[in-house]
PDB file of C-alpha atoms in Angstrom:
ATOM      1  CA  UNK C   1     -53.410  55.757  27.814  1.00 44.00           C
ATOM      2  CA  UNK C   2     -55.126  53.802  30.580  1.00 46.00           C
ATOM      3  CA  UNK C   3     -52.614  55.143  33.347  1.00 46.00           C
ATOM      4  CA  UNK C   4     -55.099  57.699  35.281  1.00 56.00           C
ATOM      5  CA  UNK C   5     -57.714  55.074  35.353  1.00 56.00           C
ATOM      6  CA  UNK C   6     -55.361  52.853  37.283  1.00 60.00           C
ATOM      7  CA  UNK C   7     -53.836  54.809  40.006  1.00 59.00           C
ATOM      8  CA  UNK C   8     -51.883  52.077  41.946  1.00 76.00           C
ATOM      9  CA  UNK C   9     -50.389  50.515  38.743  1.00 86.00           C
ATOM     10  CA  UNK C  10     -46.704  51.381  38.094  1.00 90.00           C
ATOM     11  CA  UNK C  11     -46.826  51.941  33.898  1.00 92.00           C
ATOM     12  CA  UNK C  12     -43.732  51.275  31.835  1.00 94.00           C
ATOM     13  CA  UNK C  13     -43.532  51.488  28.360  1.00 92.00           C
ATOM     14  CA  UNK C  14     -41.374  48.842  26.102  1.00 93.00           C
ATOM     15  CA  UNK C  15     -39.444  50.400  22.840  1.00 89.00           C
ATOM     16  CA  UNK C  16     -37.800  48.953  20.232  1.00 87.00           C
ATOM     17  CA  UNK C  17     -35.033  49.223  18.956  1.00 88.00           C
ATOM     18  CA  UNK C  18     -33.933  50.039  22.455  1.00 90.00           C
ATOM     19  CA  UNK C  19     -32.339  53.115  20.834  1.00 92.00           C
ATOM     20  CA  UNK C  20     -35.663  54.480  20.941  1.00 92.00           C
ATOM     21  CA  UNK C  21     -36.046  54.476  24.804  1.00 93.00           C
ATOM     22  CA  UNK C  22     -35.493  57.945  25.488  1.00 94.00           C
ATOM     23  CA  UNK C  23     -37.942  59.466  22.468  1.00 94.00           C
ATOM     24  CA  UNK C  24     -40.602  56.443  23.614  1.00 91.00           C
ATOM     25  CA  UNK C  25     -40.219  58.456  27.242  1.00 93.00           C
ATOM     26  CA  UNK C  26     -40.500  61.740  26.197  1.00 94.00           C
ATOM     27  CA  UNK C  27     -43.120  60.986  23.513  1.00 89.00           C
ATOM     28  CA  UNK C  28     -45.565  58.851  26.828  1.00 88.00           C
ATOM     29  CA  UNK C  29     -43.928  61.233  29.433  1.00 92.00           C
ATOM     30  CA  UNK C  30     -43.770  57.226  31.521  1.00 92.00           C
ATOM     31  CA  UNK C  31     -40.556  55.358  31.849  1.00 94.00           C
ATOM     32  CA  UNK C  32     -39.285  53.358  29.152  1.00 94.00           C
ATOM     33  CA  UNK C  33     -37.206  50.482  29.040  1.00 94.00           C
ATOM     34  CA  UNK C  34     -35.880  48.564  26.000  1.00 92.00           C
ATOM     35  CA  UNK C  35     -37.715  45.323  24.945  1.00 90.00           C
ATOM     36  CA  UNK C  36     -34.769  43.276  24.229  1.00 86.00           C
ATOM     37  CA  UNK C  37     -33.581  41.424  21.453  1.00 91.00           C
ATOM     38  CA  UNK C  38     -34.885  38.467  19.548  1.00 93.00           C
ATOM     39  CA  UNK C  39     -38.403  37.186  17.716  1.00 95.00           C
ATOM     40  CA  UNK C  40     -41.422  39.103  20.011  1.00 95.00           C
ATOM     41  CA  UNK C  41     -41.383  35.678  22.933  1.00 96.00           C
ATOM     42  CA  UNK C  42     -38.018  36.251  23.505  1.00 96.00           C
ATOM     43  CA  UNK C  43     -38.860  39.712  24.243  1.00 95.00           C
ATOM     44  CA  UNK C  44     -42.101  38.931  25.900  1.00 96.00           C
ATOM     45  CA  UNK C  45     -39.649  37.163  28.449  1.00 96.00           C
ATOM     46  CA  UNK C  46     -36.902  39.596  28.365  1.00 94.00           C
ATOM     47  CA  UNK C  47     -39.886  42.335  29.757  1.00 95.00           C
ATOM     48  CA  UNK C  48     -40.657  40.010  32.104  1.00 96.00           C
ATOM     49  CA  UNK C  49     -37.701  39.696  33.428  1.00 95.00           C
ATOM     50  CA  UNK C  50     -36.517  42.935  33.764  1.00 94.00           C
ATOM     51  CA  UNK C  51     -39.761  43.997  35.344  1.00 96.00           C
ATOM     52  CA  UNK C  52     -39.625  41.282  38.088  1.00 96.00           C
ATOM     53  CA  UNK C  53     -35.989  42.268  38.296  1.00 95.00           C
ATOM     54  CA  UNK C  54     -36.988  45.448  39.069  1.00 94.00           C
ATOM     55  CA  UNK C  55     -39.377  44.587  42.005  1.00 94.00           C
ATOM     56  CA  UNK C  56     -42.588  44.517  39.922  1.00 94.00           C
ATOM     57  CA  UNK C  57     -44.904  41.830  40.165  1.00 91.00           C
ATOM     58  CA  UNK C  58     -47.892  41.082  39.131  1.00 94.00           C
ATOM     59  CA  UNK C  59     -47.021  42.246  35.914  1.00 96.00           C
ATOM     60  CA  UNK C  60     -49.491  42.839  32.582  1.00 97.00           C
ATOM     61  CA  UNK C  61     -47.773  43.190  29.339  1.00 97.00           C
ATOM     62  CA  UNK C  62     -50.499  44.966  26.846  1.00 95.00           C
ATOM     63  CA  UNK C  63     -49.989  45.528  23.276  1.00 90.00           C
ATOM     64  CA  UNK C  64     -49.863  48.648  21.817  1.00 88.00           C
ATOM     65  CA  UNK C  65     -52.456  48.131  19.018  1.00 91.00           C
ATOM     66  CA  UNK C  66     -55.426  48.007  21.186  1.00 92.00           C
ATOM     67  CA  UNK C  67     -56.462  51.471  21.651  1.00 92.00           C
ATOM     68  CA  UNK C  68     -59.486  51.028  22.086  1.00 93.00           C
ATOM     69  CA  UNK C  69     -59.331  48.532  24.848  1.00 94.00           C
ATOM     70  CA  UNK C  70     -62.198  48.801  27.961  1.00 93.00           C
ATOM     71  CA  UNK C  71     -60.734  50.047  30.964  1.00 91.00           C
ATOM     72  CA  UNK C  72     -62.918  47.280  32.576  1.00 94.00           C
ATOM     73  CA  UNK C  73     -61.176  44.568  30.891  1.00 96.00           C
ATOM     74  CA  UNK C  74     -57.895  46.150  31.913  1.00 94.00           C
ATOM     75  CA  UNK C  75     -59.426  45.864  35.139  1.00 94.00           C
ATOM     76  CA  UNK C  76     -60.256  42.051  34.597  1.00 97.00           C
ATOM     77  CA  UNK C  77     -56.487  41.507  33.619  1.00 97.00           C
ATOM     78  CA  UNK C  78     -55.045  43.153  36.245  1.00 94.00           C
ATOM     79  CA  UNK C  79     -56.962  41.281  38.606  1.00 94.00           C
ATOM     80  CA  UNK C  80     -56.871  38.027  37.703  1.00 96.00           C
ATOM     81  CA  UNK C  81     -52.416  38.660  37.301  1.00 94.00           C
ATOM     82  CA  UNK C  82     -52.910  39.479  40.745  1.00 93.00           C
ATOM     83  CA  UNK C  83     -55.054  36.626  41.845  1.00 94.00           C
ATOM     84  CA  UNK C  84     -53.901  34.078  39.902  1.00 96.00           C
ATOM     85  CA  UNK C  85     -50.586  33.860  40.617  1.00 94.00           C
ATOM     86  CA  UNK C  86     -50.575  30.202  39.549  1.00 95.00           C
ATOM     87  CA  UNK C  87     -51.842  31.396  36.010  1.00 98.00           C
ATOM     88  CA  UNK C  88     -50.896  33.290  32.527  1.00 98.00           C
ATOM     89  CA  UNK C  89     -53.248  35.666  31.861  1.00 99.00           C
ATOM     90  CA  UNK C  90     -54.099  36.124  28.304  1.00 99.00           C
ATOM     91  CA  UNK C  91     -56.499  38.568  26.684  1.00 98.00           C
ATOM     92  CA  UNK C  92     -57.792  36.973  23.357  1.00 98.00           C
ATOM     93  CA  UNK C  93     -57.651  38.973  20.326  1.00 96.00           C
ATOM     94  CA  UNK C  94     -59.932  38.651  17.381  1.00 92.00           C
ATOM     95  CA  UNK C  95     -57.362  37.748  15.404  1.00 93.00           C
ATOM     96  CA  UNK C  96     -55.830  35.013  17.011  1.00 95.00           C
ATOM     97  CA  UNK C  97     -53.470  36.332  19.583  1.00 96.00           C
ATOM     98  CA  UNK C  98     -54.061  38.584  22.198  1.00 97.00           C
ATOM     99  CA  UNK C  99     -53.709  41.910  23.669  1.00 96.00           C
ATOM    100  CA  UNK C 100     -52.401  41.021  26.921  1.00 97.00           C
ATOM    101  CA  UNK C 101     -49.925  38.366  28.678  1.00 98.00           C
ATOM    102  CA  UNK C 102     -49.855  38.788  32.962  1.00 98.00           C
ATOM    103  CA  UNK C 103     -47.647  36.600  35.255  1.00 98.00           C
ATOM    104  CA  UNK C 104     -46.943  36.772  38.876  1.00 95.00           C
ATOM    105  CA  UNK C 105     -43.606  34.982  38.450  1.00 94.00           C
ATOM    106  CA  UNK C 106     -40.757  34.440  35.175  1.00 93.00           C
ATOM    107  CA  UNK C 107     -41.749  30.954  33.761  1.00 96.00           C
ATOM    108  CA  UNK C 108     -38.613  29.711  31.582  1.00 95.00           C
ATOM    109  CA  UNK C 109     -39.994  28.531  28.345  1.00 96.00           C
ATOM    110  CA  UNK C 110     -43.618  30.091  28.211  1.00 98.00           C
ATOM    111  CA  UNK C 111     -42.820  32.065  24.965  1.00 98.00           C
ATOM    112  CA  UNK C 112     -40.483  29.812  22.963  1.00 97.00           C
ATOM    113  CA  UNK C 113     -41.251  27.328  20.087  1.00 95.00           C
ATOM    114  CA  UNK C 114     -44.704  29.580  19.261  1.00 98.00           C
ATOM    115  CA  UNK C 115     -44.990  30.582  15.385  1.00 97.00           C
ATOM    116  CA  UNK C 116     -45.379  34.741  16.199  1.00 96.00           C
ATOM    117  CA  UNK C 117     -47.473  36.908  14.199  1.00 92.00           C
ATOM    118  CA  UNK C 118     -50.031  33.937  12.984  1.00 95.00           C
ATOM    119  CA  UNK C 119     -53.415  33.099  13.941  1.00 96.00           C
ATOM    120  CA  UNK C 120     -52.560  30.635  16.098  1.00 98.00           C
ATOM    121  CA  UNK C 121     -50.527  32.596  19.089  1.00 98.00           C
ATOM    122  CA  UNK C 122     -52.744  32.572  21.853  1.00 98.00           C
ATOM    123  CA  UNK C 123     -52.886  28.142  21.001  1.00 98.00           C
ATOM    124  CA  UNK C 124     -49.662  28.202  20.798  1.00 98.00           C
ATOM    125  CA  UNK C 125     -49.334  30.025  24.094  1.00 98.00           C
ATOM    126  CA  UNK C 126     -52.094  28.150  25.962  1.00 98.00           C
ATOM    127  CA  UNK C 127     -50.191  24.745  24.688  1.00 98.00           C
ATOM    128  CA  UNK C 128     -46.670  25.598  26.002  1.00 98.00           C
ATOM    129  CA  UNK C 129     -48.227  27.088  29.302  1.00 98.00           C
ATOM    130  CA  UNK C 130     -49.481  23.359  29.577  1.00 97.00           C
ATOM    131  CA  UNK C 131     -46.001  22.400  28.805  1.00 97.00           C
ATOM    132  CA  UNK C 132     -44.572  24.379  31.392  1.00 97.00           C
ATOM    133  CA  UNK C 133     -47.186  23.322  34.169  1.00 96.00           C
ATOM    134  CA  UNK C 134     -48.743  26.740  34.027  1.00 97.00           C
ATOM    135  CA  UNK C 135     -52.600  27.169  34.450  1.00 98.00           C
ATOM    136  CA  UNK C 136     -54.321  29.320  31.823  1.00 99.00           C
ATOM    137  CA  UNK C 137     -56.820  32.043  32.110  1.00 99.00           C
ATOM    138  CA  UNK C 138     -58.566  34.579  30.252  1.00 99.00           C
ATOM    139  CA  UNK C 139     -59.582  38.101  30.324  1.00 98.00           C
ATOM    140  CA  UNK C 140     -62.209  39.380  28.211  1.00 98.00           C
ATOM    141  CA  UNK C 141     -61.569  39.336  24.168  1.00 97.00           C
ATOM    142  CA  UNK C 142     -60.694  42.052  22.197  1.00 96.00           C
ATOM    143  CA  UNK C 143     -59.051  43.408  18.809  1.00 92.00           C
ATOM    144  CA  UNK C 144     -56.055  44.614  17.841  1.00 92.00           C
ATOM    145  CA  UNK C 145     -54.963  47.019  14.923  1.00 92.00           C
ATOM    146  CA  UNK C 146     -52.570  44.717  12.688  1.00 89.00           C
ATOM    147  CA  UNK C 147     -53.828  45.111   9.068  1.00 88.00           C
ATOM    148  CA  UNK C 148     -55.328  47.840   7.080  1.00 88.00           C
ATOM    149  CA  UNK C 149     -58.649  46.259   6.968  1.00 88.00           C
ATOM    150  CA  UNK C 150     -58.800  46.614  10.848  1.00 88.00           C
ATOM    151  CA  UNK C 151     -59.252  49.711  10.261  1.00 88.00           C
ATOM    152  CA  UNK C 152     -62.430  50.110   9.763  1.00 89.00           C
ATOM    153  CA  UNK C 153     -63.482  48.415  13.225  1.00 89.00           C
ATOM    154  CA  UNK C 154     -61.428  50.729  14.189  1.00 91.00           C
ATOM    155  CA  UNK C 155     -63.446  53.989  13.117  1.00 89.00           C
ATOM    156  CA  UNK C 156     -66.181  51.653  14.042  1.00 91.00           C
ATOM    157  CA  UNK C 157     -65.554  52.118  17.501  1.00 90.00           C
ATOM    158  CA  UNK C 158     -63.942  55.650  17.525  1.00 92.00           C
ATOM    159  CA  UNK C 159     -67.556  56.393  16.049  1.00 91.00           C
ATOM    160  CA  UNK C 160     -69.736  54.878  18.488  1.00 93.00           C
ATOM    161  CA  UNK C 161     -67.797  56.577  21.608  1.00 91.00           C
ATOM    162  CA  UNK C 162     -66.480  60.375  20.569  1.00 89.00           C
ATOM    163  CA  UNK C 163     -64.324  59.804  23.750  1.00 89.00           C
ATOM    164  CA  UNK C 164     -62.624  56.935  23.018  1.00 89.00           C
ATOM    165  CA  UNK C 165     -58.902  56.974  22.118  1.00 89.00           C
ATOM    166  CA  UNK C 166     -58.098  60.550  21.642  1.00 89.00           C
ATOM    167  CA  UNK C 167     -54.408  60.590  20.667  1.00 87.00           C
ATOM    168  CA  UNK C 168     -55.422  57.758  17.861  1.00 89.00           C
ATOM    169  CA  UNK C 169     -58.529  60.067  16.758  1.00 89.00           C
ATOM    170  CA  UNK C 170     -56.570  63.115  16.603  1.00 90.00           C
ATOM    171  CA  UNK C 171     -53.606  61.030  14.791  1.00 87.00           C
ATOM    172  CA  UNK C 172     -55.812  59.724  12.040  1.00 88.00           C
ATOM    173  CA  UNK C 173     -57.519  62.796  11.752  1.00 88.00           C
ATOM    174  CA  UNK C 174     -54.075  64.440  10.538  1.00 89.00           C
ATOM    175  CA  UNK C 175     -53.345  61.462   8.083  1.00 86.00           C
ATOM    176  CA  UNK C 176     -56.677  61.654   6.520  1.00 84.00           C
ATOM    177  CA  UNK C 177     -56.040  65.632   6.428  1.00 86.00           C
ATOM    178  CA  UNK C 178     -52.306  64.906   4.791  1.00 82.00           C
ATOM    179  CA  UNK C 179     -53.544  62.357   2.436  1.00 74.00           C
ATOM    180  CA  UNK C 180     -56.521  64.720   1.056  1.00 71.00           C
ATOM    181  CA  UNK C 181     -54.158  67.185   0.282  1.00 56.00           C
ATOM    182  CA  UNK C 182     -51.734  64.490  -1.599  1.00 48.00           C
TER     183      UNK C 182
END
């Protein structure tokens, strides 16, 4: 959780299914709201929209599977969303996509015709934002937590900094405690 490093940030959290709103809540103790329906750009734009519907704006979308992510490249994202209003924001991830999309406005479009969950997402995105007419910048790279093999850049990094991710530490602590005794 990067909330208490970011004071003036309103935090949401996205479930799915949307029946899981109220246990995502309760589970984060932040507000949840449903992600929508659809492949993950139709969703992508579906949190979008409800969040600028709501009166949010800029608004940074960050995937889950990052727990490790730098609070300073947080900080990156959030300010170029906020300075950049002409811009997407994407956070490369090693994998191919990327661990955050920011906008400072819904732009119809951005997320559709993209082949999700390949290698080439964050292409994909960069070439419909040119579509669209929408400038493209970065924030800093990072990795994600998609495969079992990413694992182990995973305890990589929960190694090198003890204070890193606590809630993932503690959580595979437990499954490597439950599968010993298996």
């Amino acid at each position: 959780r990067h909330d208490d490093t970011f004071p003036a940030v309103a935090v949401r959290v996205l479930a799915a299914p949307a029946e899981a709103t109220g246990e995502l809540a309760a589970l984060t103790d932040l507000p949840a709201l449903a992600q929508g329906e659809g492949d993950l750009g139709a969703r992508i734009a579906a949190a979008f929209a409800t969040l600028f519907a709501q009166g949010f704006g800029p608004v940074l979308l960050i995937g889950a599977d990052s727990p490790t992510l730098p609070p300073a490249h947080l900080h990156t994202a959030l300010a170029l969303a906020a300075t950049r209003p002409e811009a997407v924001v994407l956070g490369p991830a090693a994998d191919g996509g990327y661990w955050c999309v920011g906008l400072s406005r819904a732009v119809p479009g951005l997320f559709e015709a993209i082949a999700w969950s390949t290698a080439s997402v964050l292409a994909e995105t960069e070439r419909r934002a040119g579509e669209v007419g929408l400038a493209v910048v970065r924030a800093p790279a990072w990795h994600d937590v998609d495969e079992p093999a990413d694992l182990d850049r995973l305890h990589e990094d929960l190694r090198r900094d003890p204070a890193a991710a606590p809630h993932t530490r503690a959580l595979l602590a437990a499954l490597a405690t439950r599968r010993g005794a298996l």
